[in-house]
Amino acid sequence: MLYQIFIRSFPYFFIFFFIFFENVPIYFFDEKVIKPFISFSILYCWICQDYSRFRPFWLLIFGVFCDLLQSEIVGLTSLFFLLIFHIQRKSDDVLLSPDFKESWIKFGIILTIYIFIYYLLNYIFSSISFSTANVFICLVLTFLFFPIFFLIIDKLSNKFRRFDE
């Protein structure tokens, strides 16, 4: 029984773990650190691989937790996660295609849109300054790390699907 609870709750703890440890360096280095959007990538991969595991309520919680740790505008990340969830639920092949290059390009487009809107709204409404070079480096690093995260989440998702059956 305890094992079943652990198996069912592991993806949630996994995501909270990455959200928390992605944002911890911000409090020590005054937002001058270059950090890729790991939590966004991991949650994107989980939604693409197994969207039925997450309910919109959990995506809202994950997004609010991300925004509380790193942003002045709460709800923007939740909106993106819910939009991705809705797109993937409508058609499985929209975000995840048989050719990995297409999935990678789609991720890059969605990530670029997210980062642009995220920094634009934070700049307009909270007057937070940011370095364009750091944002670009973070974007490139996230884009380059995506295959690794995709592979890890694919393996974990398949393992948990096997346990659920």
PDB file of C-alpha atoms in Angstrom:
ATOM      1  CA  MET A   1       0.000   0.000   0.000  1.00  0.00           C
ATOM      2  CA  LEU A   2       2.772   2.432   0.924  1.00  0.00           C
ATOM      3  CA  TYR A   3       4.604   1.420  -2.245  1.00  0.00           C
ATOM      4  CA  GLN A   4       1.537   2.269  -4.358  1.00  0.00           C
ATOM      5  CA  ILE A   5       1.279   5.691  -2.742  1.00  0.00           C
ATOM      6  CA  PHE A   6       4.962   6.325  -3.460  1.00  0.00           C
ATOM      7  CA  ILE A   7       4.609   5.251  -7.091  1.00  0.00           C
ATOM      8  CA  ARG A   8       1.568   7.451  -7.667  1.00  0.00           C
ATOM      9  CA  SER A   9       3.066  10.505  -5.991  1.00  0.00           C
ATOM     10  CA  PHE A  10       6.613  10.254  -7.382  1.00  0.00           C
ATOM     11  CA  PRO A  11       6.030  12.454 -10.476  1.00  0.00           C
ATOM     12  CA  TYR A  12       4.597  15.233  -8.304  1.00  0.00           C
ATOM     13  CA  PHE A  13       7.538  15.163  -5.885  1.00  0.00           C
ATOM     14  CA  PHE A  14       9.941  14.931  -8.824  1.00  0.00           C
ATOM     15  CA  ILE A  15       8.520  18.115 -10.353  1.00  0.00           C
ATOM     16  CA  PHE A  16       8.389  19.999  -7.031  1.00  0.00           C
ATOM     17  CA  PHE A  17      12.001  18.974  -6.411  1.00  0.00           C
ATOM     18  CA  PHE A  18      13.175  20.458  -9.711  1.00  0.00           C
ATOM     19  CA  ILE A  19      11.098  23.610  -9.321  1.00  0.00           C
ATOM     20  CA  PHE A  20      12.508  24.228  -5.856  1.00  0.00           C
ATOM     21  CA  PHE A  21      16.163  23.506  -6.661  1.00  0.00           C
ATOM     22  CA  GLU A  22      16.047  25.414  -9.921  1.00  0.00           C
ATOM     23  CA  ASN A  23      15.061  28.563  -8.044  1.00  0.00           C
ATOM     24  CA  VAL A  24      17.233  28.243  -4.917  1.00  0.00           C
ATOM     25  CA  PRO A  25      20.307  29.902  -6.540  1.00  0.00           C
ATOM     26  CA  ILE A  26      18.259  33.050  -7.199  1.00  0.00           C
ATOM     27  CA  TYR A  27      18.153  33.822  -3.483  1.00  0.00           C
ATOM     28  CA  PHE A  28      21.923  33.507  -3.094  1.00  0.00           C
ATOM     29  CA  PHE A  29      23.116  35.258  -6.255  1.00  0.00           C
ATOM     30  CA  ASP A  30      20.586  38.075  -6.768  1.00  0.00           C
ATOM     31  CA  GLU A  31      19.143  36.754 -10.056  1.00  0.00           C
ATOM     32  CA  LYS A  32      22.500  37.165 -11.813  1.00  0.00           C
ATOM     33  CA  VAL A  33      22.888  33.425 -12.256  1.00  0.00           C
ATOM     34  CA  ILE A  34      22.423  31.767 -15.623  1.00  0.00           C
ATOM     35  CA  LYS A  35      19.971  28.934 -15.157  1.00  0.00           C
ATOM     36  CA  PRO A  36      18.082  27.030 -17.804  1.00  0.00           C
ATOM     37  CA  PHE A  37      14.336  26.566 -17.479  1.00  0.00           C
ATOM     38  CA  ILE A  38      14.607  23.010 -16.191  1.00  0.00           C
ATOM     39  CA  SER A  39      11.268  22.845 -14.419  1.00  0.00           C
ATOM     40  CA  PHE A  40       9.472  24.140 -17.510  1.00  0.00           C
ATOM     41  CA  SER A  41      11.208  21.499 -19.626  1.00  0.00           C
ATOM     42  CA  ILE A  42      10.442  18.670 -17.225  1.00  0.00           C
ATOM     43  CA  LEU A  43       6.790  19.561 -16.851  1.00  0.00           C
ATOM     44  CA  TYR A  44       6.480  20.028 -20.616  1.00  0.00           C
ATOM     45  CA  CYS A  45       7.941  16.552 -21.130  1.00  0.00           C
ATOM     46  CA  TRP A  46       5.602  15.000 -18.533  1.00  0.00           C
ATOM     47  CA  ILE A  47       2.590  16.602 -20.204  1.00  0.00           C
ATOM     48  CA  CYS A  48       3.709  15.396 -23.626  1.00  0.00           C
ATOM     49  CA  GLN A  49       4.474  11.864 -22.447  1.00  0.00           C
ATOM     50  CA  ASP A  50       1.578  11.245 -20.068  1.00  0.00           C
ATOM     51  CA  TYR A  51      -0.881  14.119 -19.840  1.00  0.00           C
ATOM     52  CA  SER A  52      -3.517  11.922 -18.190  1.00  0.00           C
ATOM     53  CA  ARG A  53      -1.373  11.673 -15.037  1.00  0.00           C
ATOM     54  CA  PHE A  54      -1.803  15.373 -14.245  1.00  0.00           C
ATOM     55  CA  ARG A  55      -5.025  17.196 -13.642  1.00  0.00           C
ATOM     56  CA  PRO A  56      -5.313  20.917 -14.436  1.00  0.00           C
ATOM     57  CA  PHE A  57      -5.412  21.646 -10.702  1.00  0.00           C
ATOM     58  CA  TRP A  58      -1.901  20.198 -10.260  1.00  0.00           C
ATOM     59  CA  LEU A  59      -0.618  22.165 -13.234  1.00  0.00           C
ATOM     60  CA  LEU A  60      -2.033  25.294 -11.623  1.00  0.00           C
ATOM     61  CA  ILE A  61      -0.226  24.455  -8.370  1.00  0.00           C
ATOM     62  CA  PHE A  62       3.076  23.771 -10.172  1.00  0.00           C
ATOM     63  CA  GLY A  63       2.826  27.038 -12.094  1.00  0.00           C
ATOM     64  CA  VAL A  64       1.956  29.098  -9.038  1.00  0.00           C
ATOM     65  CA  PHE A  65       4.831  27.503  -7.119  1.00  0.00           C
ATOM     66  CA  CYS A  66       7.226  28.396  -9.972  1.00  0.00           C
ATOM     67  CA  ASP A  67       5.941  31.955 -10.118  1.00  0.00           C
ATOM     68  CA  LEU A  68       6.100  32.469  -6.372  1.00  0.00           C
ATOM     69  CA  LEU A  69       9.756  31.495  -6.369  1.00  0.00           C
ATOM     70  CA  GLN A  70      10.970  33.367  -9.431  1.00  0.00           C
ATOM     71  CA  SER A  71       8.522  35.956 -10.685  1.00  0.00           C
ATOM     72  CA  GLU A  72       6.484  38.949  -9.656  1.00  0.00           C
ATOM     73  CA  ILE A  73       3.493  37.943 -11.787  1.00  0.00           C
ATOM     74  CA  VAL A  74       1.748  34.900 -10.352  1.00  0.00           C
ATOM     75  CA  GLY A  75      -0.209  32.740 -12.772  1.00  0.00           C
ATOM     76  CA  LEU A  76       1.674  33.247 -16.013  1.00  0.00           C
ATOM     77  CA  THR A  77       3.475  29.906 -15.852  1.00  0.00           C
ATOM     78  CA  SER A  78       0.248  28.171 -14.835  1.00  0.00           C
ATOM     79  CA  LEU A  79      -1.442  29.626 -17.878  1.00  0.00           C
ATOM     80  CA  PHE A  80       1.249  28.197 -20.150  1.00  0.00           C
ATOM     81  CA  PHE A  81       1.117  24.777 -18.488  1.00  0.00           C
ATOM     82  CA  LEU A  82      -2.658  24.669 -18.800  1.00  0.00           C
ATOM     83  CA  LEU A  83      -2.445  25.747 -22.445  1.00  0.00           C
ATOM     84  CA  ILE A  84       0.100  23.012 -23.182  1.00  0.00           C
ATOM     85  CA  PHE A  85      -2.077  20.483 -21.364  1.00  0.00           C
ATOM     86  CA  HIS A  86      -5.131  21.522 -23.372  1.00  0.00           C
ATOM     87  CA  ILE A  87      -3.256  21.359 -26.684  1.00  0.00           C
ATOM     88  CA  GLN A  88      -1.853  17.898 -25.905  1.00  0.00           C
ATOM     89  CA  ARG A  89      -5.198  16.585 -24.664  1.00  0.00           C
ATOM     90  CA  LYS A  90      -6.984  17.666 -27.842  1.00  0.00           C
ATOM     91  CA  SER A  91      -4.569  15.776 -30.088  1.00  0.00           C
ATOM     92  CA  ASP A  92      -1.651  13.581 -29.016  1.00  0.00           C
ATOM     93  CA  ASP A  93       0.415  14.325 -32.099  1.00  0.00           C
ATOM     94  CA  VAL A  94       0.380  18.118 -31.878  1.00  0.00           C
ATOM     95  CA  LEU A  95       3.307  18.479 -29.460  1.00  0.00           C
ATOM     96  CA  LEU A  96       4.718  14.965 -29.575  1.00  0.00           C
ATOM     97  CA  SER A  97       5.524  13.649 -33.025  1.00  0.00           C
ATOM     98  CA  PRO A  98       7.147  10.383 -34.153  1.00  0.00           C
ATOM     99  CA  ASP A  99      10.171  12.318 -35.373  1.00  0.00           C
ATOM    100  CA  PHE A 100      12.004  13.708 -32.346  1.00  0.00           C
ATOM    101  CA  LYS A 101      13.350  16.689 -34.299  1.00  0.00           C
ATOM    102  CA  GLU A 102       9.817  17.980 -34.805  1.00  0.00           C
ATOM    103  CA  SER A 103       9.052  17.638 -31.089  1.00  0.00           C
ATOM    104  CA  TRP A 104      12.286  19.451 -30.307  1.00  0.00           C
ATOM    105  CA  ILE A 105      11.444  22.304 -32.678  1.00  0.00           C
ATOM    106  CA  LYS A 106       7.920  22.596 -31.249  1.00  0.00           C
ATOM    107  CA  PHE A 107       9.404  22.753 -27.760  1.00  0.00           C
ATOM    108  CA  GLY A 108      11.806  25.470 -28.887  1.00  0.00           C
ATOM    109  CA  ILE A 109       8.971  27.546 -30.332  1.00  0.00           C
ATOM    110  CA  ILE A 110       6.801  27.188 -27.225  1.00  0.00           C
ATOM    111  CA  LEU A 111       9.747  27.922 -24.918  1.00  0.00           C
ATOM    112  CA  THR A 112      10.698  31.026 -26.906  1.00  0.00           C
ATOM    113  CA  ILE A 113       7.122  32.316 -26.771  1.00  0.00           C
ATOM    114  CA  TYR A 114       6.957  31.594 -23.026  1.00  0.00           C
ATOM    115  CA  ILE A 115      10.256  33.360 -22.280  1.00  0.00           C
ATOM    116  CA  PHE A 116       9.370  36.354 -24.430  1.00  0.00           C
ATOM    117  CA  ILE A 117       5.976  36.835 -22.777  1.00  0.00           C
ATOM    118  CA  TYR A 118       7.368  36.056 -19.317  1.00  0.00           C
ATOM    119  CA  TYR A 119      10.131  38.675 -19.455  1.00  0.00           C
ATOM    120  CA  LEU A 120       8.029  41.211 -21.325  1.00  0.00           C
ATOM    121  CA  LEU A 121       5.221  41.123 -18.743  1.00  0.00           C
ATOM    122  CA  ASN A 122       7.664  41.116 -15.827  1.00  0.00           C
ATOM    123  CA  TYR A 123       9.457  44.107 -17.350  1.00  0.00           C
ATOM    124  CA  ILE A 124       6.218  46.038 -17.961  1.00  0.00           C
ATOM    125  CA  PHE A 125       4.382  45.324 -14.715  1.00  0.00           C
ATOM    126  CA  SER A 126       7.174  44.868 -12.188  1.00  0.00           C
ATOM    127  CA  SER A 127       9.973  46.887 -13.761  1.00  0.00           C
ATOM    128  CA  ILE A 128      12.430  44.054 -13.185  1.00  0.00           C
ATOM    129  CA  SER A 129      15.641  44.512 -15.113  1.00  0.00           C
ATOM    130  CA  PHE A 130      17.198  41.581 -16.899  1.00  0.00           C
ATOM    131  CA  SER A 131      20.146  40.888 -19.116  1.00  0.00           C
ATOM    132  CA  THR A 132      19.267  39.949 -22.681  1.00  0.00           C
ATOM    133  CA  ALA A 133      22.482  37.938 -22.983  1.00  0.00           C
ATOM    134  CA  ASN A 134      21.629  35.894 -19.861  1.00  0.00           C
ATOM    135  CA  VAL A 135      18.110  35.247 -21.135  1.00  0.00           C
ATOM    136  CA  PHE A 136      19.467  34.133 -24.506  1.00  0.00           C
ATOM    137  CA  ILE A 137      22.011  31.822 -22.862  1.00  0.00           C
ATOM    138  CA  CYS A 138      19.272  30.341 -20.665  1.00  0.00           C
ATOM    139  CA  LEU A 139      17.113  29.779 -23.743  1.00  0.00           C
ATOM    140  CA  VAL A 140      19.920  28.036 -25.624  1.00  0.00           C
ATOM    141  CA  LEU A 141      20.884  25.887 -22.616  1.00  0.00           C
ATOM    142  CA  THR A 142      17.277  24.808 -22.081  1.00  0.00           C
ATOM    143  CA  PHE A 143      16.943  23.991 -25.757  1.00  0.00           C
ATOM    144  CA  LEU A 144      20.163  21.931 -25.664  1.00  0.00           C
ATOM    145  CA  PHE A 145      19.212  20.056 -22.463  1.00  0.00           C
ATOM    146  CA  PHE A 146      15.735  19.181 -23.744  1.00  0.00           C
ATOM    147  CA  PRO A 147      16.717  15.797 -25.289  1.00  0.00           C
ATOM    148  CA  ILE A 148      18.229  14.654 -21.988  1.00  0.00           C
ATOM    149  CA  PHE A 149      15.139  15.624 -20.017  1.00  0.00           C
ATOM    150  CA  PHE A 150      12.883  14.142 -22.666  1.00  0.00           C
ATOM    151  CA  LEU A 151      14.711  10.812 -22.473  1.00  0.00           C
ATOM    152  CA  ILE A 152      14.625  10.741 -18.662  1.00  0.00           C
ATOM    153  CA  ILE A 153      10.928  11.589 -18.516  1.00  0.00           C
ATOM    154  CA  ASP A 154      10.171   9.059 -21.261  1.00  0.00           C
ATOM    155  CA  LYS A 155      11.862   6.298 -19.262  1.00  0.00           C
ATOM    156  CA  LEU A 156      10.140   7.326 -16.020  1.00  0.00           C
ATOM    157  CA  SER A 157       6.770   7.705 -17.706  1.00  0.00           C
ATOM    158  CA  ASN A 158       6.995   4.242 -19.262  1.00  0.00           C
ATOM    159  CA  LYS A 159       8.005   2.746 -15.930  1.00  0.00           C
ATOM    160  CA  PHE A 160       5.070   4.357 -14.131  1.00  0.00           C
ATOM    161  CA  ARG A 161       2.652   3.347 -16.881  1.00  0.00           C
ATOM    162  CA  ARG A 162       3.740  -0.228 -16.344  1.00  0.00           C
ATOM    163  CA  PHE A 163       3.055   0.072 -12.602  1.00  0.00           C
ATOM    164  CA  ASP A 164      -0.394   1.560 -13.209  1.00  0.00           C
ATOM    165  CA  GLU A 165      -1.466  -1.323 -15.451  1.00  0.00           C
TER     166      GLU A 165
END
